Short mmCIF file of C-alpha atoms in Angstrom, two decimals:
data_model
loop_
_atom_site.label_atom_id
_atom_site.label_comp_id
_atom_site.label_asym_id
_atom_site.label_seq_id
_atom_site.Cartn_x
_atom_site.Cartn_y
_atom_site.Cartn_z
CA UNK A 1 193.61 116.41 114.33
CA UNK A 2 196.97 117.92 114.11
CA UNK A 3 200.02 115.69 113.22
CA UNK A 4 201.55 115.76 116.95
CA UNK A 5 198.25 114.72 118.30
CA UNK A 6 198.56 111.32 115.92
CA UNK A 7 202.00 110.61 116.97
CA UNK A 8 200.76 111.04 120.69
CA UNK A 9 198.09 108.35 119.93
CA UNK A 10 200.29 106.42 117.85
CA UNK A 11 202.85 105.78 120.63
CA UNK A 12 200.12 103.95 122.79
CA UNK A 13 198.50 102.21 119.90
CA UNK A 14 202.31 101.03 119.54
CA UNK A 15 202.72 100.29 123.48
CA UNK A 16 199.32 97.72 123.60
CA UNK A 17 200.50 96.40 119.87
CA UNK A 18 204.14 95.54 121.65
CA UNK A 19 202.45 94.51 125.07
CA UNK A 20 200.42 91.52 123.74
CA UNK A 21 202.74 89.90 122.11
CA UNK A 22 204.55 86.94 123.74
CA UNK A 23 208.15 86.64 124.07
CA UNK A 24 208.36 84.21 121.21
CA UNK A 25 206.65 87.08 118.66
CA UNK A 26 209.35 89.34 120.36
CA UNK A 27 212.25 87.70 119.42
CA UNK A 28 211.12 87.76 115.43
CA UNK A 29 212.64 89.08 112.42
CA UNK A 30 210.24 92.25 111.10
CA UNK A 31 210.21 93.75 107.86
CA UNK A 32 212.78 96.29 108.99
CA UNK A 33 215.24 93.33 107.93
CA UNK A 34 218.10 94.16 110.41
CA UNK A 35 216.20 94.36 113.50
CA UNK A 36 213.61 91.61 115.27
CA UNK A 37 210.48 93.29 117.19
CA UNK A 38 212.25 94.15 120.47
CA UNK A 39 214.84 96.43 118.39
CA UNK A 40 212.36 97.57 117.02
CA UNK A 41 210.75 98.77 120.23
CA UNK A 42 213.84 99.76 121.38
CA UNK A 43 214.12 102.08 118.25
CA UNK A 44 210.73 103.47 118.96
CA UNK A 45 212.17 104.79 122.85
CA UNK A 46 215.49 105.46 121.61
CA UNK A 47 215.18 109.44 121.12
CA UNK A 48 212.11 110.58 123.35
CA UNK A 49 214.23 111.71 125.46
CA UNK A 50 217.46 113.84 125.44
CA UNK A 51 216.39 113.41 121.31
CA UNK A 52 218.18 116.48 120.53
CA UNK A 53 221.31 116.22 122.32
CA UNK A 54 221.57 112.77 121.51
CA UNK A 55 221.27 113.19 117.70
CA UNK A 56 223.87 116.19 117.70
CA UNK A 57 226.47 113.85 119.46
CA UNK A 58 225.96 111.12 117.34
CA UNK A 59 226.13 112.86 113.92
CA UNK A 60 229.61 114.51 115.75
CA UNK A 61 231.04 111.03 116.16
CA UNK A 62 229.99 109.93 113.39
CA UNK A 63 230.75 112.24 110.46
CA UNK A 64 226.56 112.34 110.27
CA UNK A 65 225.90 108.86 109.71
CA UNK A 66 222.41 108.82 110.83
CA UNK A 67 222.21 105.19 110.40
CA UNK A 68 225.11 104.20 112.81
CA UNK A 69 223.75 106.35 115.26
CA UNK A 70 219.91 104.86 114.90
CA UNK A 71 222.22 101.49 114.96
CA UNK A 72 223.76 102.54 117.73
CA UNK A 73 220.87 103.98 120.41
CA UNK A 74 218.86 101.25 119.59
CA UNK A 75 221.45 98.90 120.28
CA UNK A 76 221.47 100.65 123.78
CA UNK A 77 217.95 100.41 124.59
CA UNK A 78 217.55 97.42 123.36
CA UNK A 79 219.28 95.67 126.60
CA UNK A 80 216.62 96.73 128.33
CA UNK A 81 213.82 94.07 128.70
CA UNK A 82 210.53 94.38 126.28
CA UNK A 83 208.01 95.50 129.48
CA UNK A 84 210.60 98.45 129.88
CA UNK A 85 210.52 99.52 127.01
CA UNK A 86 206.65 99.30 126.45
CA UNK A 87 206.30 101.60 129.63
CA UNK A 88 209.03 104.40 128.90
CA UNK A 89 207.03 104.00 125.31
CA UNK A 90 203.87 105.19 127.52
CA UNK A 91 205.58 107.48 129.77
CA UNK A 92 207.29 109.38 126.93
CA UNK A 93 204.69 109.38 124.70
CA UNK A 94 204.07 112.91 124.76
CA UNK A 95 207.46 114.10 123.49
CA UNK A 96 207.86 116.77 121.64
CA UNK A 97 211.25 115.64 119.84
CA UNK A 98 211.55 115.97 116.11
CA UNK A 99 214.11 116.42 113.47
CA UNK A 100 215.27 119.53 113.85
CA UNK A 101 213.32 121.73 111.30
CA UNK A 102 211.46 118.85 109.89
CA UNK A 103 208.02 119.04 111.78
CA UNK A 104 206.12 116.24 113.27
CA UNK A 105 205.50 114.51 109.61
CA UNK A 106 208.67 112.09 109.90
CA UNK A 107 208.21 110.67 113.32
CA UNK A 108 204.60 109.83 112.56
CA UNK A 109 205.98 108.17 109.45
CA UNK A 110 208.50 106.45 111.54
CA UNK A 111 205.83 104.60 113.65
CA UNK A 112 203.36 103.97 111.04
CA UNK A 113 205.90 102.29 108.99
CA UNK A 114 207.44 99.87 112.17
CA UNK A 115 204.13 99.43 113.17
CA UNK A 116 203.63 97.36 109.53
CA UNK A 117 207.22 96.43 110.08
CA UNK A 118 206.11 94.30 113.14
CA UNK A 119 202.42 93.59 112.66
CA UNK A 120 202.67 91.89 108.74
CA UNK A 121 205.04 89.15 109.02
CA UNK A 122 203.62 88.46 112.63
CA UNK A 123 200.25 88.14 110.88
CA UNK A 124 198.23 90.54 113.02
CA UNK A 125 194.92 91.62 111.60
CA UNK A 126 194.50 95.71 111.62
CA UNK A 127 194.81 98.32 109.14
CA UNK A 128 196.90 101.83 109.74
CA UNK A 129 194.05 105.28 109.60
CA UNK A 130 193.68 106.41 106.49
CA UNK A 131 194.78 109.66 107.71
CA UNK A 132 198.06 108.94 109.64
CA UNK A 133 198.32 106.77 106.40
CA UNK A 134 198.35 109.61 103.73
CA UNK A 135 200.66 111.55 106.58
CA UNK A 136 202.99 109.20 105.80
CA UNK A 137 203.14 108.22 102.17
CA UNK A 138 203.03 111.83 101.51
CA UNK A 139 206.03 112.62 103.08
CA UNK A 140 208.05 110.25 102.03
CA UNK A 141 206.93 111.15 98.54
CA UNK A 142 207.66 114.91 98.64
CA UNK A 143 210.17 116.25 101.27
CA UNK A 144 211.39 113.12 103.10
CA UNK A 145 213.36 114.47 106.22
CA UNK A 146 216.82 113.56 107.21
CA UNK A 147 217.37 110.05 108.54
CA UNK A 148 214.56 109.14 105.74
CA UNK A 149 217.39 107.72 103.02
CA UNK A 150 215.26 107.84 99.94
CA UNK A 151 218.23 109.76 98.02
CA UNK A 152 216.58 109.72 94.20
CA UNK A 153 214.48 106.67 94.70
CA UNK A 154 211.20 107.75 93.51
CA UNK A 155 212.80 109.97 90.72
CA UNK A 156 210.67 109.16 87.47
CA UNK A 157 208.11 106.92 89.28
CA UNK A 158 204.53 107.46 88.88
CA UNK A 159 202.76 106.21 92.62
CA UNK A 160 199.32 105.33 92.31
CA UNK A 161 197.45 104.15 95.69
CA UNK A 162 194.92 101.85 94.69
CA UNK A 163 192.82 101.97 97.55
CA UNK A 164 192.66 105.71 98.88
CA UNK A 165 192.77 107.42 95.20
CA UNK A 166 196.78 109.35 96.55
CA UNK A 167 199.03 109.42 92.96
CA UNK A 168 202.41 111.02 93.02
CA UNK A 169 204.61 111.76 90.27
CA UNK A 170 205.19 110.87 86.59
CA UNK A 171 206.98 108.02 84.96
CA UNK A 172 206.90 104.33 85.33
CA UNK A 173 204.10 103.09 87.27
CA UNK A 174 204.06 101.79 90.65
CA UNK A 175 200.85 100.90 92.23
CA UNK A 176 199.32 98.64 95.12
CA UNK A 177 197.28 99.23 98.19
CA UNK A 178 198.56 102.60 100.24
CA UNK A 179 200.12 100.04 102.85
CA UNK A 180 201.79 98.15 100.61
CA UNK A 181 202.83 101.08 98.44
CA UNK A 182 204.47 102.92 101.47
CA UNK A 183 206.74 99.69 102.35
CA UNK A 184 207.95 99.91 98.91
CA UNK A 185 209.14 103.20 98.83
CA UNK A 186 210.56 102.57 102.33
CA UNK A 187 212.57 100.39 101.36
CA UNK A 188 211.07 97.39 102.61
CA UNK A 189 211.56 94.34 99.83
CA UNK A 190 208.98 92.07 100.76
CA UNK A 191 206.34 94.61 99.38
CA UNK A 192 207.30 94.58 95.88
CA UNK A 193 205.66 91.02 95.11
CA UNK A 194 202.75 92.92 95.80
CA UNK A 195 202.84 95.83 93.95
CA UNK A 196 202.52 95.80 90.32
CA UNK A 197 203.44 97.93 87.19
CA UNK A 198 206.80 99.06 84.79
CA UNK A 199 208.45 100.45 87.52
CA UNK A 200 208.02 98.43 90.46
CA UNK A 201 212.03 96.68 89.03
CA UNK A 202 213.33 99.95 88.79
CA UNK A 203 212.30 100.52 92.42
CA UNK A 204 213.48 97.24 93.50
CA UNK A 205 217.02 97.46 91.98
CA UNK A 206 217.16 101.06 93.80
CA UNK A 207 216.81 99.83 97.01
CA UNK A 208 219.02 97.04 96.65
CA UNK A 209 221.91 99.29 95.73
CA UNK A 210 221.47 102.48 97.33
CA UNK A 211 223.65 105.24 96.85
CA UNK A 212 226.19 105.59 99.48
CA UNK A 213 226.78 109.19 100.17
CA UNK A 214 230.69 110.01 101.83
CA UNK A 215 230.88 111.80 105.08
CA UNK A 216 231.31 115.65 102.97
CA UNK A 217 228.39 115.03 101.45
CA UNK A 218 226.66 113.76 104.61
CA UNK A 219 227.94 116.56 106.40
CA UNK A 220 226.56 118.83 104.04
CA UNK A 221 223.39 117.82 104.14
CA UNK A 222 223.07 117.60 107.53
CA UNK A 223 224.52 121.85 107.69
CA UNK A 224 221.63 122.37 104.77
CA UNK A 225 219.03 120.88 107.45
CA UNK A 226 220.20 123.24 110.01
CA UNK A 227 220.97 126.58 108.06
CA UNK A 228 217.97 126.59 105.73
CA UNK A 229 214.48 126.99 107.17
CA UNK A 230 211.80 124.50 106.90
CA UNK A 231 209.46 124.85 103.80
CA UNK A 232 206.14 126.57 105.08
CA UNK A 233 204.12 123.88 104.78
CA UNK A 234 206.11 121.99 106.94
CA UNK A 235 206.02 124.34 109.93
CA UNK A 236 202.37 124.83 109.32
CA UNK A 237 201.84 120.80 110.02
CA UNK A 238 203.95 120.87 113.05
CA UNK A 239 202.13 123.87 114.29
CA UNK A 240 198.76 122.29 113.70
CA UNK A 241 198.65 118.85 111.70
#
């Protein structure tokens, strides 16, 4: 199954995920700490369409802060109500918009990650597919994509997957379930009571204090996105997953 074929799927497993819930689930707090479910949602709409020309104005405005333009967007479609959003979630689920150069990789880490973002603290039984799964972990472990801010946050980690056998890098371990182990290197702090080894501090104290890059450095990296070419293997899983 190739990677855009997932995200296709993923959108609708997303859109009946987001329609059964009732407006009280709706209006929780998710793992994605600054946003409840419905921004969420509104998160998950806010670039299928226009993606392209909407990312390029908002990285003009703002000196390429990709996180006040995510803030931003979703902000927008978040005034619309959560029914809307589930069916432009539907309708749109065939789009085609990535980061530019980065392959399909990062949006189907995107959804697989709010999909745990929503379903965990709401205590909804499921479990991510193992391959979507190792889609995501891997990516975030090699080349994340732009709008991904791991900076040097697995540097000298060792990631060990209990449950699926993945391993990444050397150093201080860090190992738990592939679920868990993902929220932890995205950032998410409620998975590190449930990971375990030497490094799991080390990866806690680096996403509490991130590294806060200034607007030439943001710039630049955003001109090293668009100048350079995508690594091969990158093209070759947004060709065919």
């Amino acid at each position: 199954m190739r990677v855009y074929d997932m995200i296709v799927s993923y959108r609708h497993r997303m859109a009946d995920l987001l329609a059964g819930l009732t407006d009280e689930q709706v209006r929780q707090r998710t793992l994605c700490e600054a946003w409840t479910v419905h921004e969420v949602a509104a998160h998950l709409i806010s670039f299928l369409r226009f993606g392209r020309t909407k990312l390029y104005l908002g990285l003009l405005t703002t000196a390429a802060d990709l996180d006040r333009v995510n803030l931003r967007l979703t902000e927008r479609e978040a005034a619309r109500p959560t029914g809307e959003i589930v069916e432009l979630l539907r309708r749109y689920a065939d789009s085609r918009i990535a980061i530019p150069r980065a392959g399909y990789d990062p949006v189907l880490t995107d959804l697989v990650l709010h999909e745990l973002d929503i379903r965990l603290p709401l205590g909804i039984p499921g479990a991510v597919p193992e391959r979507q799964l190792r889609v995501a972990i891997h990516h975030l472990a090699t080349k994340p994509a732009l709008g991904f801010t791991m900076n040097s946050r697995l540097r000298d980690l060792r990631l060990v997957a209990t449950d699926t056998g993945w391993s990444h890098g050397r150093g201080r371990l860090v190992r738990g379930d592939a679920e868990t182990l993902l929220l932890g290197m995205g950032g998410r702090r409620s998975a590190f009571d449930r990971l375990d080894g030497d490094g799991v501090p080390l990866l806690a104290q680096r996403v509490a204090s991130p590294p806060r890059p200034g607007a030439a450095r943001r710039l630049g990296m955003v001109l090293d996105v668009l100048v350079h070419p995508a690594p091969a293997e990158r093209r070759s899983r947004a060709a065919a997953g």
